[in-house]
Coordinates of C-alpha atoms in Angstrom, one line a residue:
X1 CA 0.0 0.0 0.0
X2 CA 2.8 2.4 0.9
X3 CA 4.6 1.6 -2.4
X4 CA 1.3 2.4 -4.3
X5 CA 0.9 5.8 -2.6
X6 CA 4.5 6.7 -3.4
X7 CA 4.1 5.7 -7.0
X8 CA 1.0 7.9 -7.4
X9 CA 2.6 10.8 -5.7
X10 CA 5.6 10.5 -8.1
X11 CA 3.3 10.4 -11.1
X12 CA 1.5 13.5 -9.8
X13 CA 4.7 15.4 -9.5
X14 CA 5.8 14.5 -13.0
X15 CA 2.4 15.4 -14.5
X16 CA 2.4 18.7 -12.6
X17 CA 5.9 19.5 -13.8
X18 CA 5.1 18.7 -17.4
X19 CA 2.2 21.1 -17.3
X20 CA 4.5 23.9 -16.3
X21 CA 7.5 22.9 -18.5
X22 CA 8.0 20.2 -21.1
X23 CA 11.2 18.7 -19.8
X24 CA 11.3 16.4 -22.9
X25 CA 11.9 19.4 -25.3
X26 CA 15.4 19.0 -26.8
X27 CA 17.8 21.9 -26.4
X28 CA 20.6 21.4 -28.8
X29 CA 23.9 22.9 -27.6
X30 CA 25.1 23.2 -31.2
X31 CA 23.9 22.2 -34.7
X32 CA 25.1 22.6 -38.3
X33 CA 23.1 24.4 -41.0
X34 CA 23.6 26.8 -43.8
X35 CA 23.3 29.6 -41.3
X36 CA 26.4 28.6 -39.3
X37 CA 28.3 26.2 -41.5
X38 CA 30.1 28.8 -43.6
X39 CA 32.2 31.0 -41.2
X40 CA 35.9 30.4 -41.2
X41 CA 38.5 29.1 -43.6
X42 CA 38.2 25.5 -42.4
X43 CA 34.5 25.6 -43.2
X44 CA 35.1 26.8 -46.7
X45 CA 38.0 24.5 -47.4
X46 CA 35.7 21.6 -46.4
X47 CA 33.0 22.9 -48.8
X48 CA 35.4 23.3 -51.7
X49 CA 36.7 19.7 -51.0
X50 CA 33.1 18.7 -51.6
X51 CA 33.3 20.2 -55.0
X52 CA 36.5 18.2 -55.8
X53 CA 34.7 15.1 -54.7
X54 CA 31.7 15.8 -56.9
X55 CA 33.9 16.2 -59.9
X56 CA 35.8 13.0 -59.2
X57 CA 32.5 11.1 -58.8
X58 CA 30.9 12.5 -62.0
X59 CA 33.8 11.8 -64.2
X60 CA 35.5 8.8 -62.6
X61 CA 34.0 6.9 -59.7
X62 CA 30.2 6.8 -60.2
X63 CA 30.2 3.1 -60.9
X64 CA 31.2 1.2 -64.1
X65 CA 28.7 3.0 -66.4
X66 CA 28.0 6.7 -66.0
X67 CA 31.6 8.0 -66.1
X68 CA 32.0 6.2 -69.5
X69 CA 29.0 8.0 -71.0
X70 CA 31.8 10.5 -71.9
X71 CA 33.3 7.9 -74.3
X72 CA 30.6 5.5 -75.5
X73 CA 28.6 6.6 -78.5
X74 CA 31.6 8.5 -79.9
X75 CA 34.4 7.7 -82.4
X76 CA 36.9 5.8 -80.2
X77 CA 35.2 2.7 -78.9
X78 CA 32.1 0.6 -79.4
X79 CA 29.9 -1.6 -77.2
X80 CA 31.2 -5.1 -76.5
X81 CA 28.0 -6.3 -74.8
X82 CA 25.1 -4.4 -76.5
X83 CA 23.2 -2.4 -74.0
X84 CA 21.5 1.0 -73.7
X85 CA 23.9 1.5 -70.8
X86 CA 26.7 1.8 -73.4
X87 CA 24.6 3.7 -76.0
X88 CA 23.5 0.8 -78.1
X89 CA 20.1 1.9 -79.4
X90 CA 20.7 5.6 -79.1
X91 CA 17.0 6.5 -79.1
X92 CA 16.6 4.5 -75.9
X93 CA 19.9 5.7 -74.4
X94 CA 19.1 9.4 -74.8
X95 CA 15.4 9.3 -74.3
X96 CA 14.3 12.4 -72.3
X97 CA 12.3 10.1 -70.0
X98 CA 12.6 6.5 -68.8
X99 CA 14.4 4.3 -66.3
X100 CA 17.9 4.7 -67.7
X101 CA 17.9 8.4 -68.5
X102 CA 21.6 9.0 -69.1
X103 CA 21.0 12.8 -69.8
X104 CA 19.2 13.2 -66.4
X105 CA 22.1 11.6 -64.5
X106 CA 24.7 14.1 -65.8
X107 CA 22.3 17.1 -65.7
X108 CA 21.6 16.4 -62.0
X109 CA 25.3 15.8 -61.1
X110 CA 26.5 18.9 -62.9
X111 CA 23.8 21.2 -61.5
X112 CA 24.7 19.9 -58.0
X113 CA 28.2 21.3 -58.5
X114 CA 26.7 24.6 -59.7
X115 CA 24.4 24.7 -56.7
X116 CA 27.1 24.0 -54.1
X117 CA 29.5 26.5 -55.7
X118 CA 26.8 29.2 -55.6
X119 CA 26.2 28.6 -51.9
X120 CA 29.9 28.9 -51.2
X121 CA 30.2 32.1 -53.2
X122 CA 27.2 33.8 -51.6
X123 CA 28.3 32.9 -48.1
X124 CA 31.8 34.3 -48.5
X125 CA 31.1 38.1 -47.9
X126 CA 29.7 37.5 -44.4
X127 CA 32.3 35.0 -43.3
X128 CA 35.2 35.7 -40.8
X129 CA 37.9 34.9 -43.4
X130 CA 40.6 37.2 -44.3
X131 CA 40.3 39.1 -47.5
X132 CA 42.9 36.8 -49.1
X133 CA 41.1 33.7 -48.1
X134 CA 37.8 35.2 -49.4
X135 CA 39.3 35.8 -52.8
X136 CA 40.9 32.3 -52.9
X137 CA 37.7 30.5 -52.1
X138 CA 35.7 32.6 -54.5
X139 CA 38.3 31.7 -57.2
X140 CA 38.1 28.0 -56.4
X141 CA 34.3 28.0 -56.4
X142 CA 34.0 30.0 -59.6
X143 CA 36.4 27.5 -61.3
X144 CA 34.1 24.6 -60.4
X145 CA 31.0 26.5 -61.3
X146 CA 32.5 27.4 -64.7
X147 CA 33.7 23.8 -65.2
X148 CA 30.2 22.5 -64.6
X149 CA 28.4 25.1 -66.7
X150 CA 30.9 24.6 -69.5
X151 CA 30.0 20.9 -69.5
X152 CA 26.3 21.6 -69.4
X153 CA 26.5 24.0 -72.3
X154 CA 28.4 21.5 -74.5
X155 CA 26.1 18.6 -73.7
X156 CA 22.7 20.4 -73.8
X157 CA 23.2 23.8 -75.4
X158 CA 21.5 26.7 -73.7
X159 CA 20.6 25.8 -70.1
X160 CA 19.1 27.5 -67.1
X161 CA 21.7 30.0 -65.8
X162 CA 21.7 30.8 -62.1
X163 CA 24.6 32.2 -60.2
X164 CA 22.9 32.8 -56.9
X165 CA 22.2 30.4 -54.0
X166 CA 18.7 29.0 -54.2
X167 CA 17.1 29.1 -50.7
X168 CA 13.6 28.1 -51.6
X169 CA 11.9 26.0 -54.3
X170 CA 12.0 27.6 -57.7
X171 CA 9.9 26.3 -60.7
X172 CA 10.2 29.1 -63.2
X173 CA 13.5 28.4 -64.9
X174 CA 14.0 29.2 -68.6
X175 CA 17.0 28.3 -70.8
X176 CA 19.6 31.0 -71.3
X177 CA 21.1 31.1 -74.8
X178 CA 24.3 29.0 -75.1
X179 CA 26.3 32.2 -75.8
X180 CA 25.1 33.7 -72.5
X181 CA 26.1 30.5 -70.6
X182 CA 29.5 30.5 -72.2
X183 CA 30.0 34.2 -71.4
X184 CA 29.3 33.4 -67.7
X185 CA 31.8 30.5 -67.8
X186 CA 34.4 32.8 -69.3
X187 CA 33.8 35.4 -66.5
X188 CA 34.1 32.7 -63.9
X189 CA 37.3 31.3 -65.4
X190 CA 38.9 34.7 -65.9
X191 CA 38.4 35.4 -62.2
X192 CA 39.7 31.9 -61.3
X193 CA 42.8 32.2 -63.6
X194 CA 43.7 35.6 -62.1
X195 CA 43.3 34.6 -58.5
X196 CA 44.1 30.9 -58.1
X197 CA 47.6 30.0 -56.8
X198 CA 50.5 29.2 -59.2
X199 CA 50.8 25.6 -60.2
X200 CA 54.0 25.2 -58.2
X201 CA 52.3 26.6 -55.1
X202 CA 49.4 24.0 -54.9
X203 CA 49.5 20.4 -53.7
X204 CA 48.9 17.5 -56.0
X205 CA 45.3 17.4 -57.1
X206 CA 44.5 21.0 -56.4
X207 CA 43.4 23.4 -59.2
X208 CA 45.8 26.2 -60.1
X209 CA 45.9 29.3 -62.2
X210 CA 47.2 27.2 -65.2
X211 CA 44.3 24.7 -64.9
X212 CA 41.9 27.7 -65.2
X213 CA 43.8 29.2 -68.1
X214 CA 43.8 25.8 -69.9
X215 CA 40.0 25.5 -69.5
X216 CA 39.5 29.1 -70.4
X217 CA 41.3 28.5 -73.7
X218 CA 38.9 25.6 -74.4
X219 CA 35.8 27.7 -73.6
X220 CA 37.0 30.6 -75.7
X221 CA 37.2 28.1 -78.6
X222 CA 33.6 27.1 -77.9
X223 CA 32.6 30.8 -78.0
X224 CA 34.5 31.4 -81.3
X225 CA 36.9 33.8 -79.6
X226 CA 40.0 32.3 -81.2
X227 CA 42.6 35.0 -80.4
X228 CA 41.6 34.9 -76.8
X229 CA 41.9 31.1 -76.9
X230 CA 45.5 31.5 -78.2
X231 CA 46.3 34.0 -75.5
X232 CA 45.0 31.8 -72.7
X233 CA 46.7 28.7 -74.0
X234 CA 50.0 30.7 -74.4
X235 CA 49.9 31.7 -70.8
X236 CA 50.0 28.0 -69.9
X237 CA 52.5 26.9 -72.5
X238 CA 55.0 29.7 -71.8
X239 CA 54.9 29.2 -68.0
X240 CA 58.4 28.0 -66.9
X241 CA 56.8 25.6 -64.3
X242 CA 55.3 23.4 -67.0
X243 CA 56.8 21.4 -69.9
X244 CA 56.1 18.4 -72.0
X245 CA 58.0 15.4 -70.6
X246 CA 60.6 14.5 -73.3
X247 CA 63.0 12.3 -71.3
X248 CA 62.5 9.3 -69.2
X249 CA 61.3 9.9 -65.7
X250 CA 59.6 8.5 -62.6
X251 CA 59.1 5.2 -60.9
X252 CA 60.2 2.9 -63.7
X253 CA 62.4 5.0 -65.9
X254 CA 65.2 2.4 -65.5
X255 CA 63.2 0.0 -67.7
X256 CA 65.1 0.6 -70.9
X257 CA 62.5 -1.3 -73.0
X258 CA 59.9 1.4 -72.5
X259 CA 59.6 5.1 -73.5
X260 CA 58.6 8.5 -72.0
X261 CA 55.0 8.3 -73.2
X262 CA 54.7 5.0 -71.2
X263 CA 56.2 6.8 -68.2
X264 CA 53.4 9.3 -68.1
X265 CA 50.9 6.6 -67.2
X266 CA 52.8 4.5 -64.7
X267 CA 51.5 4.5 -61.1
X268 CA 53.0 7.4 -59.1
X269 CA 54.2 9.3 -62.1
X270 CA 51.2 11.7 -62.8
X271 CA 51.9 14.3 -60.2
X272 CA 54.5 17.1 -59.7
X273 CA 56.0 15.5 -56.6
X274 CA 59.6 16.4 -56.3
X275 CA 59.3 18.5 -59.5
X276 CA 59.2 15.4 -61.6
X277 CA 56.2 15.5 -63.9
X278 CA 55.7 19.0 -65.3
X279 CA 53.1 18.0 -67.9
X280 CA 50.1 17.3 -65.7
X281 CA 48.0 20.5 -65.2
X282 CA 45.2 19.0 -63.1
X283 CA 45.5 15.4 -61.9
X284 CA 42.6 13.6 -60.2
X285 CA 43.9 11.8 -57.1
X286 CA 43.2 8.1 -56.4
X287 CA 44.9 7.1 -53.1
X288 CA 44.3 3.5 -52.1
X289 CA 43.1 2.5 -48.7
X290 CA 43.1 6.1 -47.5
X291 CA 39.8 7.7 -46.1
X292 CA 38.5 9.8 -48.9
X293 CA 41.0 8.4 -51.4
X294 CA 38.4 6.5 -53.4
X295 CA 40.1 3.2 -54.2
X296 CA 40.5 0.2 -51.9
X297 CA 42.8 -2.8 -52.3
X298 CA 40.0 -5.3 -51.6
X299 CA 37.4 -4.4 -54.2
X300 CA 36.4 -2.4 -57.1
X301 CA 34.1 0.1 -55.4
X302 CA 35.4 3.6 -55.3
X303 CA 37.9 3.1 -58.1
X304 CA 38.0 4.3 -61.7
X305 CA 36.8 1.2 -63.5
X306 CA 38.9 2.0 -66.6
X307 CA 40.5 -1.4 -66.8
X308 CA 37.1 -3.1 -66.5
X309 CA 35.6 -1.2 -69.4
X310 CA 38.4 -0.9 -71.8
X311 CA 40.5 -4.1 -71.6
X312 CA 39.4 -7.2 -73.5
X313 CA 37.8 -10.2 -71.7
X314 CA 40.4 -12.7 -72.9
X315 CA 38.9 -15.3 -70.5
X316 CA 36.6 -16.6 -73.2
X317 CA 39.1 -16.5 -76.0
X318 CA 40.0 -19.9 -77.7
X319 CA 42.3 -21.0 -80.5
X320 CA 41.4 -23.6 -83.0
X321 CA 42.5 -27.1 -82.1
X322 CA 42.1 -26.8 -78.4
X323 CA 39.4 -26.1 -75.9
X324 CA 42.0 -25.0 -73.3
X325 CA 42.1 -21.4 -72.3
X326 CA 45.3 -19.9 -73.8
X327 CA 45.5 -16.9 -71.5
X328 CA 45.5 -17.0 -67.8
X329 CA 42.9 -14.6 -66.5
X330 CA 42.7 -12.2 -64.8
X331 CA 46.4 -11.2 -64.7
X332 CA 48.2 -8.0 -63.7
X333 CA 50.0 -7.8 -67.0
X334 CA 49.6 -6.6 -70.6
X335 CA 46.7 -8.8 -71.2
X336 CA 44.5 -6.2 -69.6
X337 CA 43.9 -7.2 -65.9
X338 CA 40.3 -8.0 -65.3
X339 CA 38.9 -6.3 -68.4
X340 CA 35.5 -7.4 -69.5
X341 CA 35.6 -6.1 -73.1
X342 CA 32.9 -3.5 -73.0
X343 CA 34.8 -0.6 -74.7
X344 CA 36.2 -2.2 -77.9
X345 CA 38.6 0.0 -79.8
X346 CA 37.3 1.0 -83.2
X347 CA 39.5 0.1 -86.2
X348 CA 39.8 3.8 -86.8
X349 CA 41.4 4.2 -83.3
X350 CA 43.6 1.1 -83.4
X351 CA 44.6 1.1 -87.0
X352 CA 43.7 4.0 -89.3
X353 CA 45.1 6.9 -87.3
X354 CA 48.5 5.3 -87.1
X355 CA 49.0 4.8 -90.8
X356 CA 52.3 6.3 -92.0
X357 CA 53.8 6.3 -88.5
X358 CA 52.8 2.9 -87.2
X359 CA 56.3 1.8 -86.2
X360 CA 58.0 5.0 -85.2
X361 CA 55.3 6.9 -83.2
X362 CA 56.1 6.0 -79.6
X363 CA 52.5 6.3 -78.5
X364 CA 51.9 3.3 -80.7
X365 CA 54.7 1.2 -79.2
X366 CA 53.6 -2.4 -78.4
X367 CA 53.5 -1.7 -74.7
X368 CA 51.5 1.5 -75.1
X369 CA 49.0 0.1 -77.6
X370 CA 48.8 -3.6 -77.0
X371 CA 48.2 -5.8 -80.0
X372 CA 50.2 -8.9 -79.1
X373 CA 49.2 -11.4 -76.5
X374 CA 51.5 -14.2 -75.3
X375 CA 49.9 -17.6 -74.7
X376 CA 50.8 -18.0 -71.0
X377 CA 48.8 -21.1 -70.0
X378 CA 51.4 -24.0 -69.7
X379 CA 48.5 -26.4 -70.4
X380 CA 47.9 -25.0 -73.9
X381 CA 49.6 -26.6 -76.9
X382 CA 50.7 -23.1 -78.2
X383 CA 52.2 -22.0 -74.9
X384 CA 54.7 -19.2 -75.4
X385 CA 53.5 -18.2 -78.8
X386 CA 52.4 -14.7 -79.7
X387 CA 48.8 -14.1 -80.9
X388 CA 48.4 -10.8 -82.7
X389 CA 45.4 -8.7 -83.4
X390 CA 47.2 -7.4 -86.5
X391 CA 47.7 -10.8 -88.1
X392 CA 45.2 -13.0 -86.1
X393 CA 45.1 -16.8 -86.5
X394 CA 42.7 -18.3 -89.1
X395 CA 39.1 -18.1 -88.0
X396 CA 39.7 -15.2 -85.5
X397 CA 38.0 -12.0 -86.4
X398 CA 39.3 -8.7 -84.9
X399 CA 38.0 -6.7 -83.1
X400 CA 35.8 -8.8 -80.9
X401 CA 35.0 -8.6 -77.2
X402 CA 37.6 -11.1 -76.1
X403 CA 40.4 -10.0 -78.5
X404 CA 41.2 -6.5 -79.6
X405 CA 44.0 -3.9 -79.4
X406 CA 43.8 -1.6 -76.4
X407 CA 45.9 1.1 -74.7
X408 CA 47.8 -0.1 -71.7
X409 CA 47.2 3.2 -69.9
X410 CA 43.7 1.9 -69.0
X411 CA 45.3 -0.6 -66.5
X412 CA 48.3 -0.8 -64.2
X413 CA 50.3 -3.9 -65.2
X414 CA 52.1 -5.3 -62.2
X415 CA 50.9 -2.5 -60.0
X416 CA 47.6 -3.7 -58.7
X417 CA 47.6 -3.5 -54.8
X418 CA 48.6 -6.6 -52.9
X419 CA 45.1 -7.1 -51.6
X420 CA 43.8 -7.5 -55.2
X421 CA 46.0 -10.6 -55.9
X422 CA 44.7 -14.1 -55.8
X423 CA 48.3 -15.5 -56.5
X424 CA 50.9 -12.7 -56.9
X425 CA 53.6 -15.2 -57.9
X426 CA 51.6 -15.7 -61.1
X427 CA 50.2 -12.1 -61.1
X428 CA 46.7 -13.7 -60.9
X429 CA 44.1 -11.2 -59.7
X430 CA 40.9 -11.7 -57.8
X431 CA 37.5 -11.6 -59.4
X432 CA 37.0 -8.2 -57.6
X433 CA 39.7 -6.5 -59.8
X434 CA 38.9 -4.2 -62.6
X435 CA 39.9 -0.8 -61.2
X436 CA 42.8 1.3 -62.5
X437 CA 45.3 2.1 -59.7
X438 CA 46.8 5.3 -60.9
X439 CA 46.0 9.0 -60.7
X440 CA 44.2 10.3 -63.7
X441 CA 44.9 13.4 -65.9
X442 CA 42.0 15.8 -66.2
X443 CA 44.2 18.3 -68.1
X444 CA 47.7 17.9 -69.3
X445 CA 49.9 20.2 -71.3
X446 CA 49.9 18.2 -74.5
X447 CA 46.2 19.0 -74.8
X448 CA 46.9 22.7 -74.3
X449 CA 49.1 22.6 -77.4
X450 CA 46.3 21.0 -79.4
X451 CA 43.8 23.6 -78.1
X452 CA 46.1 26.4 -79.3
X453 CA 46.5 24.6 -82.6
X454 CA 42.7 24.6 -82.9
X455 CA 42.6 28.3 -82.1
X456 CA 45.2 29.0 -84.8
X457 CA 43.1 27.0 -87.2
X458 CA 40.2 29.2 -86.4
X459 CA 42.3 32.2 -87.2
X460 CA 43.4 30.6 -90.4
X461 CA 47.0 30.6 -89.2
X462 CA 47.8 27.2 -90.5
X463 CA 51.6 27.4 -90.0
X464 CA 51.2 28.2 -86.3
X465 CA 48.6 25.4 -86.0
X466 CA 51.0 22.9 -87.6
X467 CA 53.8 24.1 -85.4
X468 CA 51.9 23.4 -82.2
X469 CA 50.7 20.0 -83.4
X470 CA 54.3 19.2 -84.3
X471 CA 55.5 20.0 -80.8
X472 CA 53.3 17.1 -79.6
X473 CA 54.2 14.9 -82.6
X474 CA 57.9 15.5 -82.2
X475 CA 57.8 14.3 -78.6
X476 CA 56.2 11.1 -80.0
X477 CA 58.8 10.8 -82.7
X478 CA 56.1 11.0 -85.3
X479 CA 56.5 12.7 -88.7
X480 CA 55.6 16.4 -88.9
X481 CA 52.3 17.6 -90.4
X482 CA 52.3 20.2 -93.2
X483 CA 50.3 23.3 -92.7
X484 CA 48.2 22.5 -95.7
X485 CA 47.1 19.2 -94.1
X486 CA 45.8 20.8 -90.9
X487 CA 42.0 20.8 -90.5
X488 CA 39.7 20.0 -87.6
X489 CA 39.5 16.3 -88.5
X490 CA 43.3 16.1 -88.3
X491 CA 43.3 17.8 -84.9
X492 CA 40.7 15.4 -83.7
X493 CA 42.8 12.5 -85.0
X494 CA 45.8 13.9 -83.2
X495 CA 43.9 14.2 -80.0
X496 CA 42.9 10.6 -80.4
X497 CA 46.6 9.6 -80.9
X498 CA 47.9 11.7 -77.9
X499 CA 45.0 11.5 -75.4
X500 CA 43.2 8.3 -76.5
X501 CA 41.1 6.7 -74.0
X502 CA 42.0 9.2 -71.2
X503 CA 40.1 12.0 -73.0
X504 CA 36.5 12.7 -72.2
X505 CA 35.8 12.4 -75.9
X506 CA 32.1 13.4 -75.8
X507 CA 33.0 16.8 -74.3
X508 CA 35.3 17.5 -77.2
X509 CA 33.0 16.3 -80.0
X510 CA 29.9 18.0 -78.5
X511 CA 31.8 21.2 -78.1
X512 CA 32.5 21.1 -81.8
X513 CA 29.1 19.7 -82.8
X514 CA 30.9 16.7 -84.3
X515 CA 29.4 13.6 -82.7
X516 CA 27.4 12.8 -85.8
X517 CA 30.1 13.5 -88.3
X518 CA 32.8 11.6 -86.4
X519 CA 30.7 8.5 -85.6
X520 CA 29.6 8.2 -89.2
X521 CA 33.2 8.4 -90.3
X522 CA 35.0 6.4 -87.7
X523 CA 32.5 4.1 -85.8
X524 CA 30.1 2.1 -88.0
X525 CA 28.9 0.1 -84.9
X526 CA 26.6 3.1 -83.9
X527 CA 24.7 3.0 -87.2
X528 CA 21.7 4.7 -85.7
X529 CA 23.5 8.0 -84.9
X530 CA 21.6 11.1 -85.9
X531 CA 22.5 14.8 -86.1
X532 CA 20.1 15.3 -83.2
X533 CA 22.6 13.6 -80.9
X534 CA 25.1 16.5 -81.2
X535 CA 23.1 17.6 -78.1
X536 CA 21.4 15.6 -75.4
X537 CA 17.8 16.3 -74.5
X538 CA 16.7 18.4 -71.6
X539 CA 15.5 15.7 -69.1
X540 CA 11.7 15.4 -69.2
X541 CA 11.4 15.3 -65.4
X542 CA 13.1 18.8 -65.3
X543 CA 10.6 20.1 -67.8
X544 CA 7.7 18.7 -65.9
X545 CA 8.6 20.0 -62.5
X546 CA 9.4 23.4 -63.8
X547 CA 5.7 24.3 -64.0
X548 CA 6.2 28.0 -63.4
X549 CA 8.2 28.5 -66.6
X550 CA 9.0 26.7 -69.9
X551 CA 12.1 24.7 -70.6
X552 CA 12.2 24.3 -74.3
X553 CA 13.2 20.8 -75.5
X554 CA 16.1 20.4 -77.9
X555 CA 15.1 19.7 -81.5
X556 CA 14.5 16.1 -82.4
X557 CA 13.5 14.8 -79.0

């Protein structure tokens, strides 16, 4: 009875207290929101790091499909396993609506970069940062905003243009003319180029003034401002802190059987560490087993699945007279790691563009463009023999998913992390392999020369254009091009020779409105290509939710 009375008295006290004051109300001592998250330099550095991460995700680490939308459906590779994921059936792949919706994926990712950059820029004036830090963070953010809007303009044409933080729902967007979008990009990149640190003052992976000038040159080309493009590119080329790598360097330079072009793509060679590589202008970082580094040594998630897409799936390859697998697979060697043969090199890429310089152009050396595979299974009757894609055995057609020429830069022969090996003594990899364990060039100086050559072509200064192309070709030990032979197709071929599978080819071709022309010329696989596809459609979901305004669809969709 006594316990019951006490219990009732306690309940009464609690109920009485709760009437006067709700003791269950939470009183947060601190919380993070847009009103207090942007104050000091550490806050803004973290926000800018988020922009770096979004770029790396969009162009490199968003699985084994979406980053490669920048290559499939172009002139360099075709689909080894027909799927709308790899642009087979372009009508379905580029449909404005539907489950796959490739255009929506990139639209959303690029506008997310714009949105976050706008927030950073608008929050800078009221922060506690020094004037110098305010300028630096504005320059960084405007670079990324310009980078995103440049890509949007190339892919979709005129797009909604907004340079202010959006703090409430907005449904009345309209498309700005493409020229207006490019003008905003130029404004952003000019500010970035004038206020970002020098390339020798930033750490590996950070953007610099020269990265901004390189991109500015490209956007001036898109805007038809050829002399400004020359000036911006010249600022990069003439800088004493950068140069084409013309002599052997880096981690494996003692291997006398290789060359300097090969050195550019070896693990650990992409950055400026110790002043070694002066060619990389902006290098995307892929540290392994480091928080935030992307790649792990135990699986493919978070890596750039370059190897997986671009190297052949030699597992299924067989030679007449034996059912035994001639090539051990997957191996960390020049057979392509754990490639699955999705991105098959076009004959134009592997054969046509090298005619005339096949044997002397170092970019086409056997260890740079792999065309010979050694039978390495001791159980096979042809053990030790070389099987070539150039002169394949009777009954073998080339290219095919399990046997084609490919660039070794897509993989890291012998340099897969230890955790990726099933049996390192035989270089055998686990089934979880397929990533490429090297940092990746977003911009490098060889491309700057080709951008300036394109600008000189626009100015009808063919001798200057040829001179810039020949700087790149001279490093490659290739024959010089005559001024009379320089045209946009030649420059696109030279970009293919020099940049190959590392280039985000769609960006270049859509900038020039050349998707249709180049696919028709170089890639018969995509027989359904149409002039319409020089632009992607505005995603239908964006048009529908924008019910307060009108987003005009691109022609043909």
